mmCIF file of C-alpha atoms in Angstrom:
data_model
loop_
_atom_site.group_PDB
_atom_site.id
_atom_site.type_symbol
_atom_site.label_atom_id
_atom_site.label_comp_id
_atom_site.label_asym_id
_atom_site.label_seq_id
_atom_site.Cartn_x
_atom_site.Cartn_y
_atom_site.Cartn_z
ATOM 1 C CA MET A 1 -31.953 -52.819 24.907
ATOM 2 C CA THR A 2 -32.667 -49.202 23.975
ATOM 3 C CA THR A 3 -35.619 -47.204 23.231
ATOM 4 C CA ALA A 4 -34.807 -44.247 20.749
ATOM 5 C CA THR A 5 -35.359 -41.114 22.329
ATOM 6 C CA PRO A 6 -37.563 -38.146 20.664
ATOM 7 C CA SER A 7 -34.297 -36.233 19.667
ATOM 8 C CA THR A 8 -32.040 -39.444 19.264
ATOM 9 C CA ARG A 9 -34.513 -39.921 15.582
ATOM 10 C CA ARG A 10 -34.257 -36.363 14.672
ATOM 11 C CA ARG A 11 -30.794 -36.003 15.042
ATOM 12 C CA ALA A 12 -30.642 -39.739 12.746
ATOM 13 C CA ALA A 13 -33.806 -38.197 10.524
ATOM 14 C CA PHE A 14 -31.326 -34.759 10.302
ATOM 15 C CA LEU A 15 -28.528 -37.686 9.463
ATOM 16 C CA ARG A 16 -30.472 -39.383 6.854
ATOM 17 C CA ARG A 17 -31.624 -36.603 4.913
ATOM 18 C CA HIS A 18 -28.534 -34.090 4.713
ATOM 19 C CA GLY A 19 -25.129 -36.153 5.030
ATOM 20 C CA THR A 20 -24.235 -36.402 1.271
ATOM 21 C CA ALA A 21 -24.416 -32.899 1.696
ATOM 22 C CA LEU A 22 -22.293 -33.050 4.649
ATOM 23 C CA ALA A 23 -19.815 -35.596 3.376
ATOM 24 C CA CYS A 24 -19.289 -33.304 -0.085
ATOM 25 C CA LEU A 25 -18.541 -30.534 2.712
ATOM 26 C CA THR A 26 -16.919 -32.091 3.971
ATOM 27 C CA ALA A 27 -14.244 -33.004 1.563
ATOM 28 C CA LEU A 28 -14.421 -29.276 -0.130
ATOM 29 C CA ALA A 29 -12.958 -28.286 3.090
ATOM 30 C CA THR A 30 -10.036 -31.409 3.422
ATOM 31 C CA GLY A 31 -9.441 -30.222 -0.123
ATOM 32 C CA ALA A 32 -9.177 -26.061 0.738
ATOM 33 C CA ALA A 33 -7.239 -27.146 3.901
ATOM 34 C CA ALA A 34 -4.603 -28.763 2.245
ATOM 35 C CA HIS A 35 -4.553 -26.842 -1.106
ATOM 36 C CA ALA A 36 -3.742 -24.108 1.822
ATOM 37 C CA GLN A 37 -0.776 -25.914 2.910
ATOM 38 C CA GLU A 38 0.588 -26.680 -0.333
ATOM 39 C CA GLY A 39 0.345 -22.932 -1.346
ATOM 40 C CA GLY A 40 1.452 -21.270 1.819
ATOM 41 C CA GLY A 41 4.712 -22.243 0.624
ATOM 42 C CA ASP A 42 7.092 -20.408 -1.748
ATOM 43 C CA SER A 43 5.503 -20.060 -4.958
ATOM 44 C CA PRO A 44 6.653 -22.335 -7.212
ATOM 45 C CA TYR A 45 7.408 -19.613 -10.539
ATOM 46 C CA ARG A 46 10.530 -17.317 -9.004
ATOM 47 C CA PHE A 47 12.248 -16.027 -12.614
ATOM 48 C CA GLY A 48 10.624 -14.756 -15.577
ATOM 49 C CA LEU A 49 10.815 -12.169 -18.491
ATOM 50 C CA LEU A 50 7.881 -8.689 -18.502
ATOM 51 C CA VAL A 51 6.990 -6.951 -21.502
ATOM 52 C CA ASP A 52 5.138 -3.583 -21.611
ATOM 53 C CA ALA A 53 4.133 -0.478 -22.852
ATOM 54 C CA GLY A 54 2.064 2.551 -22.000
ATOM 55 C CA ALA A 55 2.408 6.861 -21.700
ATOM 56 C CA PRO A 56 4.995 8.398 -20.628
ATOM 57 C CA HIS A 57 7.383 6.317 -20.497
ATOM 58 C CA GLY A 58 7.002 4.104 -23.870
ATOM 59 C CA ILE A 59 8.585 0.568 -23.696
ATOM 60 C CA GLY A 60 9.785 -1.979 -21.585
ATOM 61 C CA LEU A 61 11.600 -4.775 -21.214
ATOM 62 C CA SER A 62 13.493 -6.413 -17.747
ATOM 63 C CA ALA A 63 14.029 -9.024 -15.892
ATOM 64 C CA VAL A 64 11.368 -10.162 -13.115
ATOM 65 C CA LEU A 65 12.454 -11.978 -9.490
ATOM 66 C CA LYS A 66 9.702 -13.201 -7.033
ATOM 67 C CA PRO A 67 11.610 -14.028 -3.725
ATOM 68 C CA VAL A 68 8.240 -13.858 -2.019
ATOM 69 C CA PRO A 69 4.935 -15.360 -3.827
ATOM 70 C CA TRP A 70 3.800 -11.818 -2.382
ATOM 71 C CA LEU A 71 6.477 -9.382 -3.457
ATOM 72 C CA ARG A 72 8.243 -8.888 -6.676
ATOM 73 C CA LEU A 73 11.216 -7.559 -7.829
ATOM 74 C CA GLN A 74 11.794 -5.947 -12.205
ATOM 75 C CA ALA A 75 14.878 -4.042 -13.688
ATOM 76 C CA GLY A 76 15.612 -3.386 -17.475
ATOM 77 C CA PRO A 77 16.122 -1.391 -20.063
ATOM 78 C CA THR A 78 13.162 0.610 -21.683
ATOM 79 C CA THR A 79 12.834 3.040 -24.906
ATOM 80 C CA ASN A 80 10.105 5.631 -25.396
ATOM 81 C CA THR A 81 11.754 5.105 -29.510
ATOM 82 C CA LEU A 82 13.973 8.637 -29.241
ATOM 83 C CA SER A 83 16.406 7.898 -26.287
ATOM 84 C CA LEU A 84 17.124 4.922 -24.363
ATOM 85 C CA GLY A 85 16.716 3.909 -20.567
ATOM 86 C CA LEU A 86 16.735 2.166 -17.321
ATOM 87 C CA ARG A 87 14.439 1.702 -15.223
ATOM 88 C CA GLY A 88 14.115 -0.926 -11.924
ATOM 89 C CA GLY A 89 11.106 -1.275 -9.844
ATOM 90 C CA LEU A 90 9.000 -3.834 -7.728
ATOM 91 C CA SER A 91 4.899 -4.743 -6.746
ATOM 92 C CA ILE A 92 2.967 -5.719 -3.617
ATOM 93 C CA LEU A 93 1.253 -8.432 -4.338
ATOM 94 C CA PRO A 94 -1.306 -8.825 -1.510
ATOM 95 C CA LEU A 95 -3.602 -11.187 -2.689
ATOM 96 C CA GLN A 96 -2.209 -14.723 -4.373
ATOM 97 C CA THR A 97 -5.478 -15.637 -6.410
ATOM 98 C CA PHE A 98 -5.948 -15.952 -10.297
ATOM 99 C CA ILE A 99 -7.875 -12.168 -10.830
ATOM 100 C CA ALA A 100 -5.853 -9.716 -8.255
ATOM 101 C CA PRO A 101 -4.941 -6.235 -7.035
ATOM 102 C CA SER A 102 -1.255 -4.086 -7.172
ATOM 103 C CA ILE A 103 0.945 -1.844 -5.111
ATOM 104 C CA ASN A 104 4.073 -1.166 -7.790
ATOM 105 C CA ALA A 105 6.587 1.457 -7.291
ATOM 106 C CA GLU A 106 9.453 1.894 -10.137
ATOM 107 C CA ALA A 107 12.135 4.327 -11.288
ATOM 108 C CA GLY A 108 13.467 5.072 -15.013
ATOM 109 C CA TYR A 109 16.075 6.917 -16.163
ATOM 110 C CA TYR A 110 16.569 7.762 -20.225
ATOM 111 C CA PHE A 111 20.114 9.260 -21.692
ATOM 112 C CA GLY A 112 20.303 11.880 -24.096
ATOM 113 C CA SER A 113 18.965 11.621 -27.191
ATOM 114 C CA ASP A 114 17.776 14.227 -29.866
ATOM 115 C CA TYR A 115 13.896 15.120 -29.456
ATOM 116 C CA ASN A 116 13.358 17.331 -32.346
ATOM 117 C CA ASP A 117 11.828 14.647 -34.051
ATOM 118 C CA VAL A 118 8.618 15.745 -31.581
ATOM 119 C CA VAL A 119 8.210 18.765 -33.364
ATOM 120 C CA ASP A 120 8.149 17.267 -36.733
ATOM 121 C CA TRP A 121 5.726 15.087 -35.973
ATOM 122 C CA LEU A 122 3.678 17.957 -34.085
ATOM 123 C CA GLY A 123 4.221 19.975 -37.727
ATOM 124 C CA ALA A 124 6.043 22.714 -35.754
ATOM 125 C CA GLU A 125 8.458 24.838 -38.403
ATOM 126 C CA PRO A 126 12.407 24.353 -37.191
ATOM 127 C CA SER A 127 13.188 28.013 -34.910
ATOM 128 C CA ARG A 128 16.498 28.633 -33.002
ATOM 129 C CA ALA A 129 15.636 26.529 -30.333
ATOM 130 C CA THR A 130 16.559 23.242 -31.932
ATOM 131 C CA SER A 131 19.917 23.544 -30.909
ATOM 132 C CA ALA A 132 18.291 23.196 -27.643
ATOM 133 C CA ILE A 133 16.728 20.153 -27.628
ATOM 134 C CA GLN A 134 18.781 17.644 -29.285
ATOM 135 C CA ASP A 135 20.700 16.570 -26.447
ATOM 136 C CA ILE A 136 17.615 16.499 -23.406
ATOM 137 C CA SER A 137 17.578 13.247 -21.181
ATOM 138 C CA TYR A 138 14.618 12.645 -17.420
ATOM 139 C CA ASN A 139 14.786 11.404 -14.896
ATOM 140 C CA TYR A 140 11.394 9.453 -13.047
ATOM 141 C CA VAL A 141 9.280 7.948 -9.945
ATOM 142 C CA ALA A 142 5.755 6.344 -10.470
ATOM 143 C CA GLY A 143 3.963 4.982 -8.419
ATOM 144 C CA SER A 144 0.740 3.027 -8.748
ATOM 145 C CA VAL A 145 -2.403 -0.278 -8.685
ATOM 146 C CA GLY A 146 -2.644 -1.943 -11.138
ATOM 147 C CA LEU A 147 -5.297 -4.821 -12.253
ATOM 148 C CA GLU A 148 -3.354 -8.710 -12.181
ATOM 149 C CA ILE A 149 -4.975 -11.972 -14.261
ATOM 150 C CA GLY A 150 -3.353 -15.105 -13.398
ATOM 151 C CA ALA A 151 -1.263 -12.934 -10.388
ATOM 152 C CA ALA A 152 0.119 -16.414 -9.350
ATOM 153 C CA SER A 153 0.004 -18.423 -12.315
ATOM 154 C CA ARG A 154 3.178 -18.951 -14.927
ATOM 155 C CA PHE A 155 1.373 -16.732 -17.516
ATOM 156 C CA ASN A 156 0.558 -13.306 -15.644
ATOM 157 C CA PHE A 157 -1.384 -10.098 -17.778
ATOM 158 C CA PHE A 158 -0.999 -7.002 -15.591
ATOM 159 C CA LEU A 159 -3.129 -2.981 -15.538
ATOM 160 C CA HIS A 160 -1.149 -0.321 -13.799
ATOM 161 C CA LEU A 161 -2.961 3.688 -13.425
ATOM 162 C CA GLY A 162 -1.178 5.763 -11.260
ATOM 163 C CA LEU A 163 1.011 8.665 -11.206
ATOM 164 C CA SER A 164 4.704 9.665 -12.285
ATOM 165 C CA TYR A 165 6.626 12.407 -11.305
ATOM 166 C CA VAL A 166 9.175 13.837 -14.057
ATOM 167 C CA ARG A 167 12.608 15.640 -14.033
ATOM 168 C CA MET A 168 14.046 16.858 -17.153
ATOM 169 C CA GLY A 169 16.987 18.458 -17.556
ATOM 170 C CA VAL A 170 18.167 21.282 -20.879
ATOM 171 C CA LYS A 171 22.220 21.733 -20.918
ATOM 172 C CA ASP A 172 21.584 24.893 -22.469
ATOM 173 C CA ALA A 173 18.358 26.597 -22.175
ATOM 174 C CA THR A 174 20.019 29.766 -23.532
ATOM 175 C CA ALA A 175 18.534 29.623 -27.490
ATOM 176 C CA LEU A 176 15.039 27.648 -26.556
ATOM 177 C CA ILE A 177 14.692 31.082 -23.884
ATOM 178 C CA GLU A 178 14.824 33.345 -26.776
ATOM 179 C CA ASP A 179 12.801 31.836 -29.061
ATOM 180 C CA ALA A 180 10.122 31.901 -26.049
ATOM 181 C CA THR A 181 10.924 35.885 -25.505
ATOM 182 C CA ASP A 182 11.959 36.195 -29.025
ATOM 183 C CA GLU A 183 15.050 38.559 -27.167
ATOM 184 C CA SER A 184 18.209 37.634 -28.340
ATOM 185 C CA ASP A 185 21.087 38.583 -24.855
ATOM 186 C CA ILE A 186 20.065 35.499 -23.230
ATOM 187 C CA THR A 187 22.513 34.360 -21.505
ATOM 188 C CA ALA A 188 20.509 31.089 -19.657
ATOM 189 C CA ARG A 189 21.945 28.481 -17.534
ATOM 190 C CA ASN A 190 21.067 24.645 -17.465
ATOM 191 C CA LEU A 191 17.147 24.229 -17.248
ATOM 192 C CA THR A 192 15.402 21.723 -15.619
ATOM 193 C CA VAL A 193 11.023 21.170 -15.959
ATOM 194 C CA ARG A 194 9.528 18.806 -12.895
ATOM 195 C CA ALA A 195 5.973 17.600 -13.701
ATOM 196 C CA THR A 196 3.263 15.234 -11.403
ATOM 197 C CA ILE A 197 1.702 13.483 -14.815
ATOM 198 C CA PRO A 198 -1.237 10.422 -14.938
ATOM 199 C CA SER A 199 0.609 7.310 -16.092
ATOM 200 C CA VAL A 200 -0.424 4.452 -17.726
ATOM 201 C CA LYS A 201 0.749 0.736 -18.242
ATOM 202 C CA VAL A 202 -0.610 -2.694 -20.117
ATOM 203 C CA GLY A 203 1.376 -5.757 -20.339
ATOM 204 C CA PHE A 204 2.453 -9.538 -19.605
ATOM 205 C CA LEU A 205 4.915 -11.788 -18.006
ATOM 206 C CA PHE A 206 5.430 -15.595 -18.366
ATOM 207 C CA TYR A 207 7.877 -17.423 -15.502
ATOM 208 C CA PHE A 208 10.058 -19.850 -16.652
ATOM 209 C CA PHE A 209 10.784 -21.668 -13.927
#
């Protein structure tokens, strides 16, 4: 017959008091490990559709490809209500949690269009320069950080804040410069305007499969 030692009695008492809690913790740890192993593979959602709106680049609709869980690629048409454009971009998702940060980059191009409506919206009077803003195109590169809600789910809502580098081109700037300087004997070539401006974007995406 074996006599229980004080240390053995202490261990037995500890197990009686905390046995249920230890069993629960063990079960939770086992379940978490199994979930991590299941989630360690490729995301089940790869192809989807993205819709977003923001400033200064307007509204966009993009096809989405997620080749690996931490990388999202998108491309599609855009509009700023005055002209149409095309864009492509990528998002890096470092965490596969329901709420997660993102790092985003995008490049786009807007085709030439008549921007005289902007003058009307501002309530300005027509001038000699109106002909110079009838065929304006621009391209841009944008970088942002974002907050993704549902990043690892079928439905994803996001908010992105960042900066955009914009390069705008005016094919014939003669009338525009003449109007600004009040000189009539000026000859100008194509005008290029560059600027770095804040950008904001909100949107959502849905994965089909």
